[in-house]
Structures are given as structure tokens and as C-alpha cells.
Amino acid sequence: SAVISQKPSRDICQRGTSLTIQCQVDSQVTMMFWYRQQPGQSLTLIATANQGSEATYESGFVIDKFPISRPNLTFSTLTVSNMSPEDSSIYLCSVSGYTFGSGTRLTVV
Amino acid sequence: SQELEQSPQSLIVQEGKNLTINCTSSKTLYGLYWYKQKYGEGLIFLMMLQKGGEEKSHEKITAKLDEKKQQSSLHITASQPSHAGIYLCGADLQIYSGGGADGLTFGKGTHLIIQP
């Protein structure tokens, strides 16, 4: 199965700034998924990213807040924009139910 | 209401004892994934079930999917300290897809503590 390299593994950011999270896959994949895990909560799907088309966002998530890029079949980025403390979460990328990145632990202060 | 109910929310078990975690859906489970997560880290894939009545085992962990494909259980035999962590079930609730092709819906997790 595919292996995902996700970075950064953690970051502490000032409110109002933006952070871009990267996921690199060791093989070509059609779809990549971005999830958020708020403290003490389960994972929630943010969006699905297909190469060559705009990402599809789940209810409650918008492109202006979480812009996603998918420039090729092995790479994707998620940006958390204009951050507030409520954005403090673990963000994970996935390429299937089998394979997740190691997660980015974001703290907004 | 939560589409995927996971129980119990937390579990404290004495080392060597058996335990069971349940995952129940109001919808048909077209794929059911079990994961382990250590605090603040990524997910470790354990097992995936798709067929009604299916059962899979790996070392001391067994997962089952009921015949109606709406409930799954994860059973750990003779628990060890290495089993401690958060167990999550993730479900593919979309028909015509498999392997989490539409993204997964997750339960809230079960926090397992093993007491020596």
C-alpha cells in the first residue's frame, strides 16, 4: 500500500496567519482526502482532492478557509487560512481507508 | 445524531484481560476500518471488513462485521500494555465505492487504558 509523508508534524502559529500542510505519496493516486481531528473528537472529512479539478468540500468547510492544491498525482497541500484558536486540531491526509499521513498537530495561539 | 456510534468511550482493563469495542451504524457499512491512534499521532490501520459475517484476526486482535453490515466489534484477547491507545472505527457509507473512495465517516473513538 501507499506511503504518505506529511509535514510539518506539528506547529504553533499566531492567530490571523496561515499554515500550509503538505502530503507526498510514494505512488500515483487519484483521490486524496483531508481530515480534521479537533481535540477529543473524531476525524471529520474536510474535502476530497482530485488531480486536475477543484477539491470537493464537505458541509461546514469552505475553500476560502481551507484552500487545497493538487498539482499532480502524488502531492497535495491543505492551507489553514486566517487561523483562530478554534482551528487547533490534528490535520491528516489520506489516500484510502488503508493509508493515512502521520498528521499535523496545529496549535493556534 | 452521530452516524457511527462507538462504545465504550473509554475502557480501563487489567493487563491480561479480554475486551470488546463496538461500532454501530444506522446505515449499511460498505466498508468498515479499524485503526489505532496514539495520543496526538496519526492512524495505524488494523483491519478492514466488507462482507457481512466477515471476521479477521491479527495477532491478538479480532474484528467482526455482523451479517446485516451495521455493526462491527473489535476484540482484544489477553490485553497487553502495547494495546493501550485510542481505537477508531471508520466506515464507508457510500454504495458503489470501496476502499474509502468517498472518504470515511468516523466514530468518536474508544480510549483504552491497560492497567498492569
Short mmCIF file of N, CA and C in Angstrom, two decimals, chain B:
data_model
loop_
_atom_site.label_atom_id
_atom_site.label_comp_id
_atom_site.label_asym_id
_atom_site.label_seq_id
_atom_site.Cartn_x
_atom_site.Cartn_y
_atom_site.Cartn_z
N SER B 1 -27.66 13.43 14.83
CA SER B 1 -27.07 12.36 15.62
C SER B 1 -25.87 11.77 14.88
N GLN B 2 -25.00 11.14 15.66
CA GLN B 2 -23.79 10.58 15.09
C GLN B 2 -24.16 9.41 14.19
N GLU B 3 -23.58 9.37 12.96
CA GLU B 3 -23.88 8.28 12.05
C GLU B 3 -23.21 6.99 12.50
N LEU B 4 -22.09 7.13 13.17
CA LEU B 4 -21.33 5.97 13.61
C LEU B 4 -21.12 6.09 15.12
N GLU B 5 -21.75 5.20 15.87
CA GLU B 5 -21.66 5.21 17.32
C GLU B 5 -20.62 4.19 17.77
N GLN B 6 -19.69 4.65 18.57
CA GLN B 6 -18.65 3.76 19.05
C GLN B 6 -18.76 3.67 20.57
N SER B 7 -18.64 2.46 21.10
CA SER B 7 -18.73 2.28 22.55
C SER B 7 -17.79 1.19 23.02
N PRO B 8 -17.30 1.29 24.26
CA PRO B 8 -17.49 2.44 25.14
C PRO B 8 -16.58 3.60 24.74
N GLN B 9 -16.79 4.76 25.33
CA GLN B 9 -15.92 5.91 25.05
C GLN B 9 -14.55 5.71 25.65
N SER B 10 -14.51 5.08 26.81
CA SER B 10 -13.23 4.78 27.44
C SER B 10 -13.34 3.45 28.15
N LEU B 11 -12.19 2.83 28.32
CA LEU B 11 -12.16 1.48 28.86
C LEU B 11 -10.85 1.29 29.62
N ILE B 12 -10.97 0.87 30.87
CA ILE B 12 -9.79 0.55 31.67
C ILE B 12 -9.83 -0.94 31.94
N VAL B 13 -8.80 -1.63 31.50
CA VAL B 13 -8.76 -3.08 31.59
C VAL B 13 -7.46 -3.52 32.25
N GLN B 14 -7.56 -4.52 33.09
CA GLN B 14 -6.36 -5.06 33.71
C GLN B 14 -5.59 -5.89 32.68
N GLU B 15 -4.30 -5.75 32.71
CA GLU B 15 -3.45 -6.50 31.78
C GLU B 15 -3.78 -7.98 31.83
N GLY B 16 -3.90 -8.57 30.65
CA GLY B 16 -4.21 -9.99 30.56
C GLY B 16 -5.68 -10.28 30.33
N LYS B 17 -6.53 -9.28 30.57
CA LYS B 17 -7.96 -9.47 30.37
C LYS B 17 -8.37 -9.23 28.93
N ASN B 18 -9.52 -9.77 28.56
CA ASN B 18 -10.08 -9.56 27.23
C ASN B 18 -10.98 -8.33 27.23
N LEU B 19 -11.18 -7.76 26.05
CA LEU B 19 -12.07 -6.61 25.95
C LEU B 19 -12.68 -6.55 24.56
N THR B 20 -13.81 -5.84 24.48
CA THR B 20 -14.51 -5.67 23.20
C THR B 20 -14.93 -4.22 23.03
N ILE B 21 -14.72 -3.71 21.84
CA ILE B 21 -15.15 -2.36 21.45
C ILE B 21 -16.15 -2.51 20.31
N ASN B 22 -17.23 -1.74 20.36
CA ASN B 22 -18.27 -1.85 19.35
C ASN B 22 -18.41 -0.60 18.51
N CYS B 23 -18.86 -0.80 17.30
CA CYS B 23 -19.07 0.29 16.35
C CYS B 23 -20.39 0.01 15.64
N THR B 24 -21.36 0.91 15.79
CA THR B 24 -22.71 0.67 15.27
C THR B 24 -23.13 1.80 14.36
N SER B 25 -23.74 1.42 13.24
CA SER B 25 -24.16 2.41 12.26
C SER B 25 -25.66 2.32 12.04
N SER B 26 -26.24 3.46 11.70
CA SER B 26 -27.64 3.49 11.32
C SER B 26 -27.79 3.18 9.83
N LYS B 27 -26.67 3.16 9.13
CA LYS B 27 -26.68 2.88 7.70
C LYS B 27 -25.85 1.63 7.42
N THR B 28 -26.00 1.10 6.22
CA THR B 28 -25.22 -0.07 5.82
C THR B 28 -23.75 0.29 5.73
N LEU B 29 -22.93 -0.58 6.26
CA LEU B 29 -21.49 -0.39 6.23
C LEU B 29 -20.93 -1.09 4.99
N TYR B 30 -20.51 -0.30 4.01
CA TYR B 30 -19.96 -0.90 2.79
C TYR B 30 -18.48 -1.20 2.94
N GLY B 31 -17.89 -0.66 3.95
CA GLY B 31 -16.52 -0.96 4.32
C GLY B 31 -16.34 -0.46 5.73
N LEU B 32 -15.71 -1.24 6.58
CA LEU B 32 -15.51 -0.84 7.96
C LEU B 32 -14.04 -1.03 8.31
N TYR B 33 -13.41 0.05 8.74
CA TYR B 33 -11.99 0.06 9.03
C TYR B 33 -11.77 0.27 10.53
N TRP B 34 -10.83 -0.46 11.07
CA TRP B 34 -10.41 -0.25 12.46
C TRP B 34 -8.99 0.31 12.47
N TYR B 35 -8.80 1.31 13.36
CA TYR B 35 -7.50 1.95 13.49
C TYR B 35 -7.13 2.07 14.96
N LYS B 36 -5.84 2.19 15.17
CA LYS B 36 -5.34 2.54 16.49
C LYS B 36 -4.59 3.87 16.37
N GLN B 37 -4.78 4.73 17.35
CA GLN B 37 -4.12 6.03 17.34
C GLN B 37 -3.51 6.28 18.71
N LYS B 38 -2.25 6.61 18.71
CA LYS B 38 -1.63 7.04 19.96
C LYS B 38 -1.83 8.54 20.07
N TYR B 39 -1.85 9.02 21.29
CA TYR B 39 -2.21 10.42 21.54
C TYR B 39 -1.43 11.38 20.64
N GLY B 40 -2.18 12.20 19.89
CA GLY B 40 -1.56 13.23 19.08
C GLY B 40 -0.85 12.74 17.84
N GLU B 41 -1.00 11.46 17.51
CA GLU B 41 -0.29 10.93 16.36
C GLU B 41 -1.26 10.49 15.26
N GLY B 42 -0.70 9.95 14.20
CA GLY B 42 -1.52 9.51 13.08
C GLY B 42 -2.19 8.18 13.35
N LEU B 43 -2.89 7.70 12.36
CA LEU B 43 -3.65 6.45 12.48
C LEU B 43 -2.85 5.25 12.02
N ILE B 44 -2.98 4.18 12.76
CA ILE B 44 -2.38 2.91 12.34
C ILE B 44 -3.52 2.01 11.90
N PHE B 45 -3.49 1.61 10.64
CA PHE B 45 -4.54 0.74 10.11
C PHE B 45 -4.41 -0.65 10.72
N LEU B 46 -5.54 -1.18 11.22
CA LEU B 46 -5.56 -2.52 11.81
C LEU B 46 -6.19 -3.53 10.86
N MET B 47 -7.46 -3.30 10.52
CA MET B 47 -8.19 -4.26 9.69
C MET B 47 -9.32 -3.59 8.95
N MET B 48 -9.72 -4.22 7.87
CA MET B 48 -10.83 -3.73 7.07
C MET B 48 -11.78 -4.88 6.80
N LEU B 49 -13.07 -4.63 6.97
CA LEU B 49 -14.10 -5.64 6.76
C LEU B 49 -15.10 -5.11 5.74
N GLN B 50 -15.56 -6.00 4.88
CA GLN B 50 -16.53 -5.58 3.87
C GLN B 50 -17.75 -6.48 3.78
N LYS B 51 -17.56 -7.75 4.01
CA LYS B 51 -18.65 -8.69 3.79
C LYS B 51 -19.38 -8.99 5.08
N GLY B 52 -20.69 -9.12 5.00
CA GLY B 52 -21.49 -9.49 6.16
C GLY B 52 -21.01 -10.81 6.74
N GLY B 53 -20.80 -10.83 8.06
CA GLY B 53 -20.34 -12.04 8.71
C GLY B 53 -18.83 -12.23 8.68
N GLU B 54 -18.13 -11.29 8.06
CA GLU B 54 -16.68 -11.43 7.92
C GLU B 54 -15.98 -11.26 9.26
N GLU B 55 -14.91 -12.00 9.43
CA GLU B 55 -14.10 -11.92 10.64
C GLU B 55 -12.64 -11.98 10.25
N LYS B 56 -11.84 -11.09 10.84
CA LYS B 56 -10.40 -11.09 10.57
C LYS B 56 -9.65 -11.01 11.88
N SER B 57 -8.48 -11.61 11.89
CA SER B 57 -7.65 -11.59 13.09
C SER B 57 -6.22 -11.22 12.74
N HIS B 58 -5.60 -10.51 13.67
CA HIS B 58 -4.18 -10.20 13.54
C HIS B 58 -3.60 -10.21 14.94
N GLU B 59 -2.72 -11.16 15.17
CA GLU B 59 -2.13 -11.36 16.50
C GLU B 59 -3.28 -11.55 17.49
N LYS B 60 -3.44 -10.70 18.47
CA LYS B 60 -4.47 -10.93 19.48
C LYS B 60 -5.71 -10.08 19.27
N ILE B 61 -5.83 -9.50 18.09
CA ILE B 61 -6.97 -8.63 17.80
C ILE B 61 -7.84 -9.27 16.73
N THR B 62 -9.15 -9.36 17.01
CA THR B 62 -10.11 -9.92 16.08
C THR B 62 -11.21 -8.90 15.82
N ALA B 63 -11.55 -8.72 14.57
CA ALA B 63 -12.64 -7.81 14.21
C ALA B 63 -13.70 -8.57 13.44
N LYS B 64 -14.96 -8.24 13.72
CA LYS B 64 -16.07 -8.90 13.05
C LYS B 64 -17.05 -7.87 12.51
N LEU B 65 -17.70 -8.22 11.42
CA LEU B 65 -18.77 -7.40 10.86
C LEU B 65 -20.02 -8.27 10.86
N ASP B 66 -21.12 -7.76 11.42
CA ASP B 66 -22.30 -8.61 11.54
C ASP B 66 -22.94 -8.85 10.17
N GLU B 67 -23.87 -9.81 10.15
CA GLU B 67 -24.48 -10.21 8.89
C GLU B 67 -25.23 -9.07 8.21
N LYS B 68 -25.83 -8.21 9.02
CA LYS B 68 -26.59 -7.09 8.46
C LYS B 68 -25.70 -5.93 8.03
N LYS B 69 -24.43 -6.03 8.33
CA LYS B 69 -23.45 -5.00 7.98
C LYS B 69 -23.80 -3.64 8.57
N GLN B 70 -24.21 -3.65 9.83
CA GLN B 70 -24.47 -2.40 10.52
C GLN B 70 -23.74 -2.31 11.86
N GLN B 71 -23.03 -3.36 12.21
CA GLN B 71 -22.30 -3.33 13.47
C GLN B 71 -21.01 -4.13 13.34
N SER B 72 -19.97 -3.57 13.94
CA SER B 72 -18.69 -4.27 13.97
C SER B 72 -18.16 -4.26 15.40
N SER B 73 -17.41 -5.29 15.72
CA SER B 73 -16.79 -5.36 17.04
C SER B 73 -15.31 -5.64 16.88
N LEU B 74 -14.54 -5.11 17.80
CA LEU B 74 -13.10 -5.35 17.86
C LEU B 74 -12.81 -5.99 19.21
N HIS B 75 -12.22 -7.16 19.17
CA HIS B 75 -11.97 -7.92 20.39
C HIS B 75 -10.48 -8.11 20.58
N ILE B 76 -10.01 -7.78 21.76
CA ILE B 76 -8.59 -7.99 22.09
C ILE B 76 -8.51 -9.07 23.17
N THR B 77 -7.73 -10.06 22.90
CA THR B 77 -7.55 -11.17 23.83
C THR B 77 -6.25 -10.99 24.61
N ALA B 78 -6.33 -11.26 25.92
CA ALA B 78 -5.13 -11.19 26.77
C ALA B 78 -4.39 -9.88 26.57
N SER B 79 -5.04 -8.79 26.92
CA SER B 79 -4.53 -7.44 26.64
C SER B 79 -3.14 -7.21 27.25
N GLN B 80 -2.38 -6.38 26.53
CA GLN B 80 -1.02 -6.02 26.95
C GLN B 80 -0.87 -4.51 26.98
N PRO B 81 0.11 -3.99 27.68
CA PRO B 81 0.31 -2.53 27.70
C PRO B 81 0.45 -1.93 26.30
N SER B 82 0.98 -2.70 25.36
CA SER B 82 1.15 -2.18 24.00
C SER B 82 -0.19 -1.96 23.30
N HIS B 83 -1.26 -2.51 23.83
CA HIS B 83 -2.58 -2.30 23.23
C HIS B 83 -3.20 -0.96 23.62
N ALA B 84 -2.64 -0.28 24.57
CA ALA B 84 -3.21 0.99 25.03
C ALA B 84 -3.18 2.02 23.90
N GLY B 85 -4.23 2.83 23.86
CA GLY B 85 -4.33 3.88 22.84
C GLY B 85 -5.78 4.17 22.55
N ILE B 86 -6.00 4.88 21.47
CA ILE B 86 -7.36 5.21 21.04
C ILE B 86 -7.70 4.36 19.83
N TYR B 87 -8.82 3.67 19.90
CA TYR B 87 -9.27 2.83 18.78
C TYR B 87 -10.42 3.54 18.07
N LEU B 88 -10.28 3.64 16.78
CA LEU B 88 -11.27 4.34 15.96
C LEU B 88 -11.83 3.39 14.91
N CYS B 89 -13.14 3.48 14.71
CA CYS B 89 -13.72 2.80 13.55
C CYS B 89 -14.05 3.86 12.51
N GLY B 90 -13.81 3.52 11.27
CA GLY B 90 -14.12 4.40 10.15
C GLY B 90 -14.95 3.62 9.15
N ALA B 91 -15.98 4.23 8.60
CA ALA B 91 -16.89 3.49 7.74
C ALA B 91 -17.05 4.15 6.39
N ASP B 92 -17.14 3.32 5.40
CA ASP B 92 -17.51 3.73 4.06
C ASP B 92 -19.02 3.54 3.95
N LEU B 93 -19.77 4.64 3.94
CA LEU B 93 -21.23 4.57 3.96
C LEU B 93 -21.83 4.77 2.57
N GLN B 94 -20.96 4.85 1.56
CA GLN B 94 -21.42 5.11 0.22
C GLN B 94 -21.45 3.82 -0.59
N ILE B 95 -22.56 3.56 -1.22
CA ILE B 95 -22.65 2.39 -2.09
C ILE B 95 -21.86 2.67 -3.36
N TYR B 96 -21.49 1.66 -4.07
CA TYR B 96 -20.74 1.72 -5.32
C TYR B 96 -19.32 2.19 -5.13
N SER B 97 -18.88 2.23 -3.90
CA SER B 97 -17.48 2.60 -3.68
C SER B 97 -16.87 1.62 -2.70
N GLY B 98 -15.63 1.55 -2.67
CA GLY B 98 -14.93 0.67 -1.74
C GLY B 98 -13.56 1.22 -1.49
N GLY B 99 -12.94 0.75 -0.44
CA GLY B 99 -11.61 1.25 -0.12
C GLY B 99 -11.63 2.70 0.30
N GLY B 100 -12.77 3.15 0.83
CA GLY B 100 -12.83 4.53 1.29
C GLY B 100 -12.74 5.52 0.16
N ALA B 101 -13.29 5.19 -0.99
CA ALA B 101 -13.13 6.05 -2.17
C ALA B 101 -13.85 7.37 -2.05
N ASP B 102 -14.79 7.47 -1.12
CA ASP B 102 -15.50 8.74 -0.94
C ASP B 102 -15.17 9.37 0.39
N GLY B 103 -14.12 8.96 1.02
CA GLY B 103 -13.82 9.44 2.36
C GLY B 103 -14.63 8.65 3.36
N LEU B 104 -14.15 8.61 4.57
CA LEU B 104 -14.76 7.79 5.60
C LEU B 104 -15.45 8.63 6.66
N THR B 105 -16.46 8.02 7.28
CA THR B 105 -17.11 8.59 8.46
C THR B 105 -16.57 7.86 9.67
N PHE B 106 -16.18 8.62 10.68
CA PHE B 106 -15.52 8.01 11.84
C PHE B 106 -16.38 8.06 13.08
N GLY B 107 -16.21 7.05 13.94
CA GLY B 107 -16.74 7.08 15.28
C GLY B 107 -15.89 8.00 16.14
N LYS B 108 -16.34 8.24 17.37
CA LYS B 108 -15.65 9.18 18.25
C LYS B 108 -14.44 8.57 18.93
N GLY B 109 -14.28 7.26 18.82
CA GLY B 109 -13.11 6.64 19.39
C GLY B 109 -13.33 6.05 20.76
N THR B 110 -12.51 5.05 21.08
CA THR B 110 -12.51 4.43 22.40
C THR B 110 -11.11 4.54 22.96
N HIS B 111 -11.01 5.18 24.13
CA HIS B 111 -9.72 5.36 24.78
C HIS B 111 -9.46 4.17 25.70
N LEU B 112 -8.49 3.34 25.33
CA LEU B 112 -8.20 2.12 26.07
C LEU B 112 -6.97 2.30 26.95
N ILE B 113 -7.15 2.01 28.22
CA ILE B 113 -6.05 2.05 29.19
C ILE B 113 -5.86 0.64 29.73
N ILE B 114 -4.62 0.19 29.75
CA ILE B 114 -4.30 -1.14 30.27
C ILE B 114 -3.59 -0.95 31.61
N GLN B 115 -4.18 -1.51 32.63
CA GLN B 115 -3.57 -1.41 33.97
C GLN B 115 -2.68 -2.62 34.23
N PRO B 116 -1.46 -2.39 34.69
CA PRO B 116 -0.56 -3.53 34.96
C PRO B 116 -1.03 -4.34 36.16
#
